[in-house]
Amino acid sequence: MGLVAALVRSSFLVHAVYAQAARDDGLTPQQGQLLCVLMAQPYGMGELCSMLGLAKSSLTGLVDRTENNGLVRREPDPRDSRAVRVALTPRGARLADRFYTEACRRIEELPAGLDPAERDTLAALLGRILLDHKVPAVFAEPDQASPGG
């Protein structure tokens, strides 16, 4: 298999596993992404647009739906009285932690056929690609995540 096919098919595989973990928790994949991003801290709408790669109108709809489910709340931005930040509610923090833990477990199983050295090599090579393209850290390593918000 060539590099392009391997990368594209890998992205589909990871997305499918992530999406199933989200569905199992009653979330859309986009809601799961939003909750995972907010585990670290509240963010402004502009920051979330950049991190999630969404247009403002798409993010507004996503936040509205997630807020209506009681998982996030809008709060005033202490640096700009005209702006709002999006933060996890206590219920959202619990669900984010559960979803994040399960998604990590499932994704961690994908390279189960590789030995530890191969896994380390794969992680290092993928990490270089992500850094080269300045991909935002929308999903932290399990030992670096800070549940809550």
PDB file of C-alpha atoms in Angstrom:
ATOM      1  CA  MET A   1       0.000   0.000   0.000  1.00  0.00           C
ATOM      2  CA  GLY A   2       1.288   3.456  -0.847  1.00  0.00           C
ATOM      3  CA  LEU A   3       1.752   6.338   1.576  1.00  0.00           C
ATOM      4  CA  VAL A   4      -1.232   8.373   0.362  1.00  0.00           C
ATOM      5  CA  ALA A   5      -3.639   5.447   0.562  1.00  0.00           C
ATOM      6  CA  ALA A   6      -2.263   4.434   3.958  1.00  0.00           C
ATOM      7  CA  LEU A   7      -2.676   7.941   5.408  1.00  0.00           C
ATOM      8  CA  VAL A   8      -6.167   8.460   3.986  1.00  0.00           C
ATOM      9  CA  ARG A   9      -7.384   5.023   5.031  1.00  0.00           C
ATOM     10  CA  SER A  10      -5.843   5.530   8.494  1.00  0.00           C
ATOM     11  CA  SER A  11      -7.718   8.803   8.905  1.00  0.00           C
ATOM     12  CA  PHE A  12     -10.984   7.049   7.980  1.00  0.00           C
ATOM     13  CA  LEU A  13     -10.254   4.252  10.449  1.00  0.00           C
ATOM     14  CA  VAL A  14      -9.475   6.600  13.339  1.00  0.00           C
ATOM     15  CA  HIS A  15     -12.502   8.743  12.540  1.00  0.00           C
ATOM     16  CA  ALA A  16     -14.795   5.696  12.456  1.00  0.00           C
ATOM     17  CA  VAL A  17     -13.542   4.463  15.842  1.00  0.00           C
ATOM     18  CA  TYR A  18     -13.827   7.972  17.316  1.00  0.00           C
ATOM     19  CA  ALA A  19     -17.324   8.429  15.871  1.00  0.00           C
ATOM     20  CA  GLN A  20     -18.507   5.109  17.314  1.00  0.00           C
ATOM     21  CA  ALA A  21     -17.190   6.048  20.758  1.00  0.00           C
ATOM     22  CA  ALA A  22     -19.090   9.354  20.453  1.00  0.00           C
ATOM     23  CA  ARG A  23     -22.316   7.632  19.379  1.00  0.00           C
ATOM     24  CA  ASP A  24     -22.027   5.214  22.296  1.00  0.00           C
ATOM     25  CA  ASP A  25     -22.099   8.262  24.603  1.00  0.00           C
ATOM     26  CA  GLY A  26     -24.977   9.901  22.729  1.00  0.00           C
ATOM     27  CA  LEU A  27     -22.728  12.473  21.051  1.00  0.00           C
ATOM     28  CA  THR A  28     -21.942  13.432  17.503  1.00  0.00           C
ATOM     29  CA  PRO A  29     -18.236  13.240  16.606  1.00  0.00           C
ATOM     30  CA  GLN A  30     -18.185  17.051  16.496  1.00  0.00           C
ATOM     31  CA  GLN A  31     -19.651  17.288  20.004  1.00  0.00           C
ATOM     32  CA  GLY A  32     -17.020  14.803  21.172  1.00  0.00           C
ATOM     33  CA  GLN A  33     -14.293  16.967  19.654  1.00  0.00           C
ATOM     34  CA  LEU A  34     -15.707  20.077  21.297  1.00  0.00           C
ATOM     35  CA  LEU A  35     -15.883  18.416  24.712  1.00  0.00           C
ATOM     36  CA  CYS A  36     -12.328  17.087  24.397  1.00  0.00           C
ATOM     37  CA  VAL A  37     -10.966  20.511  23.437  1.00  0.00           C
ATOM     38  CA  LEU A  38     -12.756  22.137  26.375  1.00  0.00           C
ATOM     39  CA  MET A  39     -11.304  19.626  28.863  1.00  0.00           C
ATOM     40  CA  ALA A  40      -8.173  21.780  29.068  1.00  0.00           C
ATOM     41  CA  GLN A  41      -9.897  25.138  29.602  1.00  0.00           C
ATOM     42  CA  PRO A  42     -12.701  27.359  28.312  1.00  0.00           C
ATOM     43  CA  TYR A  43     -12.079  28.919  24.898  1.00  0.00           C
ATOM     44  CA  GLY A  44     -13.487  31.837  22.960  1.00  0.00           C
ATOM     45  CA  MET A  45     -15.559  31.215  19.861  1.00  0.00           C
ATOM     46  CA  GLY A  46     -12.800  32.457  17.545  1.00  0.00           C
ATOM     47  CA  GLU A  47     -10.257  30.137  19.142  1.00  0.00           C
ATOM     48  CA  LEU A  48     -12.659  27.207  18.797  1.00  0.00           C
ATOM     49  CA  CYS A  49     -13.275  28.019  15.119  1.00  0.00           C
ATOM     50  CA  SER A  50      -9.535  27.816  14.489  1.00  0.00           C
ATOM     51  CA  MET A  51      -8.949  24.712  16.593  1.00  0.00           C
ATOM     52  CA  LEU A  52     -11.865  22.749  15.168  1.00  0.00           C
ATOM     53  CA  GLY A  53     -11.598  24.092  11.628  1.00  0.00           C
ATOM     54  CA  LEU A  54     -15.220  25.248  11.574  1.00  0.00           C
ATOM     55  CA  ALA A  55     -16.917  28.321  10.162  1.00  0.00           C
ATOM     56  CA  LYS A  56     -18.427  30.649  12.753  1.00  0.00           C
ATOM     57  CA  SER A  57     -22.007  29.671  11.838  1.00  0.00           C
ATOM     58  CA  SER A  58     -21.203  25.952  12.107  1.00  0.00           C
ATOM     59  CA  LEU A  59     -19.535  26.423  15.490  1.00  0.00           C
ATOM     60  CA  THR A  60     -22.443  28.514  16.761  1.00  0.00           C
ATOM     61  CA  GLY A  61     -24.866  25.711  15.859  1.00  0.00           C
ATOM     62  CA  LEU A  62     -22.620  23.094  17.460  1.00  0.00           C
ATOM     63  CA  VAL A  63     -22.302  25.118  20.678  1.00  0.00           C
ATOM     64  CA  ASP A  64     -26.059  25.811  20.706  1.00  0.00           C
ATOM     65  CA  ARG A  65     -26.922  22.108  20.412  1.00  0.00           C
ATOM     66  CA  THR A  66     -24.319  21.093  22.985  1.00  0.00           C
ATOM     67  CA  GLU A  67     -25.483  23.841  25.354  1.00  0.00           C
ATOM     68  CA  ASN A  68     -29.112  22.719  24.936  1.00  0.00           C
ATOM     69  CA  ASN A  69     -27.974  19.252  26.076  1.00  0.00           C
ATOM     70  CA  GLY A  70     -26.519  20.796  29.251  1.00  0.00           C
ATOM     71  CA  LEU A  71     -22.914  19.911  28.394  1.00  0.00           C
ATOM     72  CA  VAL A  72     -21.410  23.372  27.838  1.00  0.00           C
ATOM     73  CA  ARG A  73     -22.204  26.910  28.880  1.00  0.00           C
ATOM     74  CA  ARG A  74     -21.336  30.319  27.525  1.00  0.00           C
ATOM     75  CA  GLU A  75     -19.655  32.648  29.985  1.00  0.00           C
ATOM     76  CA  PRO A  76     -18.345  36.204  29.719  1.00  0.00           C
ATOM     77  CA  ASP A  77     -14.768  36.560  28.550  1.00  0.00           C
ATOM     78  CA  PRO A  78     -12.869  38.353  31.351  1.00  0.00           C
ATOM     79  CA  ARG A  79     -10.582  40.002  28.763  1.00  0.00           C
ATOM     80  CA  ASP A  80     -13.330  41.278  26.442  1.00  0.00           C
ATOM     81  CA  SER A  81     -16.800  42.204  27.681  1.00  0.00           C
ATOM     82  CA  ARG A  82     -18.242  41.781  24.157  1.00  0.00           C
ATOM     83  CA  ALA A  83     -16.995  38.207  23.783  1.00  0.00           C
ATOM     84  CA  VAL A  84     -17.989  34.892  25.332  1.00  0.00           C
ATOM     85  CA  ARG A  85     -16.060  31.772  26.169  1.00  0.00           C
ATOM     86  CA  VAL A  86     -17.415  28.256  26.034  1.00  0.00           C
ATOM     87  CA  ALA A  87     -16.844  26.060  29.091  1.00  0.00           C
ATOM     88  CA  LEU A  88     -17.867  22.584  30.179  1.00  0.00           C
ATOM     89  CA  THR A  89     -20.676  22.242  32.677  1.00  0.00           C
ATOM     90  CA  PRO A  90     -20.116  19.725  35.491  1.00  0.00           C
ATOM     91  CA  ARG A  91     -22.222  17.208  33.525  1.00  0.00           C
ATOM     92  CA  GLY A  92     -20.240  17.998  30.380  1.00  0.00           C
ATOM     93  CA  ALA A  93     -16.945  17.511  32.229  1.00  0.00           C
ATOM     94  CA  ARG A  94     -18.032  14.069  33.442  1.00  0.00           C
ATOM     95  CA  LEU A  95     -19.187  13.042  29.966  1.00  0.00           C
ATOM     96  CA  ALA A  96     -16.041  14.488  28.350  1.00  0.00           C
ATOM     97  CA  ASP A  97     -13.863  12.473  30.713  1.00  0.00           C
ATOM     98  CA  ARG A  98     -15.796   9.256  30.062  1.00  0.00           C
ATOM     99  CA  PHE A  99     -15.856   9.775  26.290  1.00  0.00           C
ATOM    100  CA  TYR A 100     -12.186  10.778  26.161  1.00  0.00           C
ATOM    101  CA  THR A 101     -11.111   7.733  28.184  1.00  0.00           C
ATOM    102  CA  GLU A 102     -13.117   5.349  26.000  1.00  0.00           C
ATOM    103  CA  ALA A 103     -12.032   6.955  22.712  1.00  0.00           C
ATOM    104  CA  CYS A 104      -8.377   6.732  23.818  1.00  0.00           C
ATOM    105  CA  ARG A 105      -8.807   3.087  24.786  1.00  0.00           C
ATOM    106  CA  ARG A 106     -10.314   2.205  21.424  1.00  0.00           C
ATOM    107  CA  ILE A 107      -7.758   4.149  19.384  1.00  0.00           C
ATOM    108  CA  GLU A 108      -4.901   2.695  21.432  1.00  0.00           C
ATOM    109  CA  GLU A 109      -6.055  -0.769  20.306  1.00  0.00           C
ATOM    110  CA  LEU A 110      -5.697   0.047  16.591  1.00  0.00           C
ATOM    111  CA  PRO A 111      -1.932  -0.594  16.363  1.00  0.00           C
ATOM    112  CA  ALA A 112      -2.114  -3.657  18.650  1.00  0.00           C
ATOM    113  CA  GLY A 113      -0.270  -5.759  16.053  1.00  0.00           C
ATOM    114  CA  LEU A 114       2.834  -3.558  16.286  1.00  0.00           C
ATOM    115  CA  ASP A 115       5.611  -4.163  18.773  1.00  0.00           C
ATOM    116  CA  PRO A 116       6.535  -1.315  21.167  1.00  0.00           C
ATOM    117  CA  ALA A 117       9.412  -0.069  18.986  1.00  0.00           C
ATOM    118  CA  GLU A 118       7.175   0.044  15.909  1.00  0.00           C
ATOM    119  CA  ARG A 119       4.507   1.914  17.863  1.00  0.00           C
ATOM    120  CA  ASP A 120       7.097   4.458  19.021  1.00  0.00           C
ATOM    121  CA  THR A 121       8.357   4.894  15.450  1.00  0.00           C
ATOM    122  CA  LEU A 122       4.814   5.355  14.117  1.00  0.00           C
ATOM    123  CA  ALA A 123       4.031   7.929  16.817  1.00  0.00           C
ATOM    124  CA  ALA A 124       7.269   9.827  16.147  1.00  0.00           C
ATOM    125  CA  LEU A 125       6.714   9.950  12.384  1.00  0.00           C
ATOM    126  CA  LEU A 126       3.074  10.998  12.662  1.00  0.00           C
ATOM    127  CA  GLY A 127       4.047  13.560  15.293  1.00  0.00           C
ATOM    128  CA  ARG A 128       6.556  15.115  12.902  1.00  0.00           C
ATOM    129  CA  ILE A 129       3.931  15.406  10.177  1.00  0.00           C
ATOM    130  CA  LEU A 130       1.489  17.057  12.571  1.00  0.00           C
ATOM    131  CA  LEU A 131       4.113  19.500  13.864  1.00  0.00           C
ATOM    132  CA  ASP A 132       5.270  20.334  10.328  1.00  0.00           C
ATOM    133  CA  HIS A 133       1.693  21.300   9.472  1.00  0.00           C
ATOM    134  CA  LYS A 134       1.015  23.069  12.774  1.00  0.00           C
ATOM    135  CA  VAL A 135      -2.052  20.957  13.512  1.00  0.00           C
ATOM    136  CA  PRO A 136      -3.751  22.319  16.667  1.00  0.00           C
ATOM    137  CA  ALA A 137      -3.669  20.142  19.764  1.00  0.00           C
ATOM    138  CA  VAL A 138      -7.363  19.232  19.775  1.00  0.00           C
ATOM    139  CA  PHE A 139      -6.761  15.879  21.423  1.00  0.00           C
ATOM    140  CA  ALA A 140      -4.086  15.529  24.106  1.00  0.00           C
ATOM    141  CA  GLU A 141      -2.219  12.414  25.113  1.00  0.00           C
ATOM    142  CA  PRO A 142      -4.150  10.546  27.837  1.00  0.00           C
ATOM    143  CA  ASP A 143      -1.502  11.352  30.456  1.00  0.00           C
ATOM    144  CA  GLN A 144      -1.534  15.075  29.507  1.00  0.00           C
ATOM    145  CA  ALA A 145      -5.274  15.727  29.512  1.00  0.00           C
ATOM    146  CA  SER A 146      -6.750  17.842  32.244  1.00  0.00           C
ATOM    147  CA  PRO A 147     -10.359  16.733  32.757  1.00  0.00           C
ATOM    148  CA  GLY A 148     -12.795  19.299  33.969  1.00  0.00           C
ATOM    149  CA  GLY A 149     -12.928  22.844  32.848  1.00  0.00           C
TER     150      GLY A 149
END
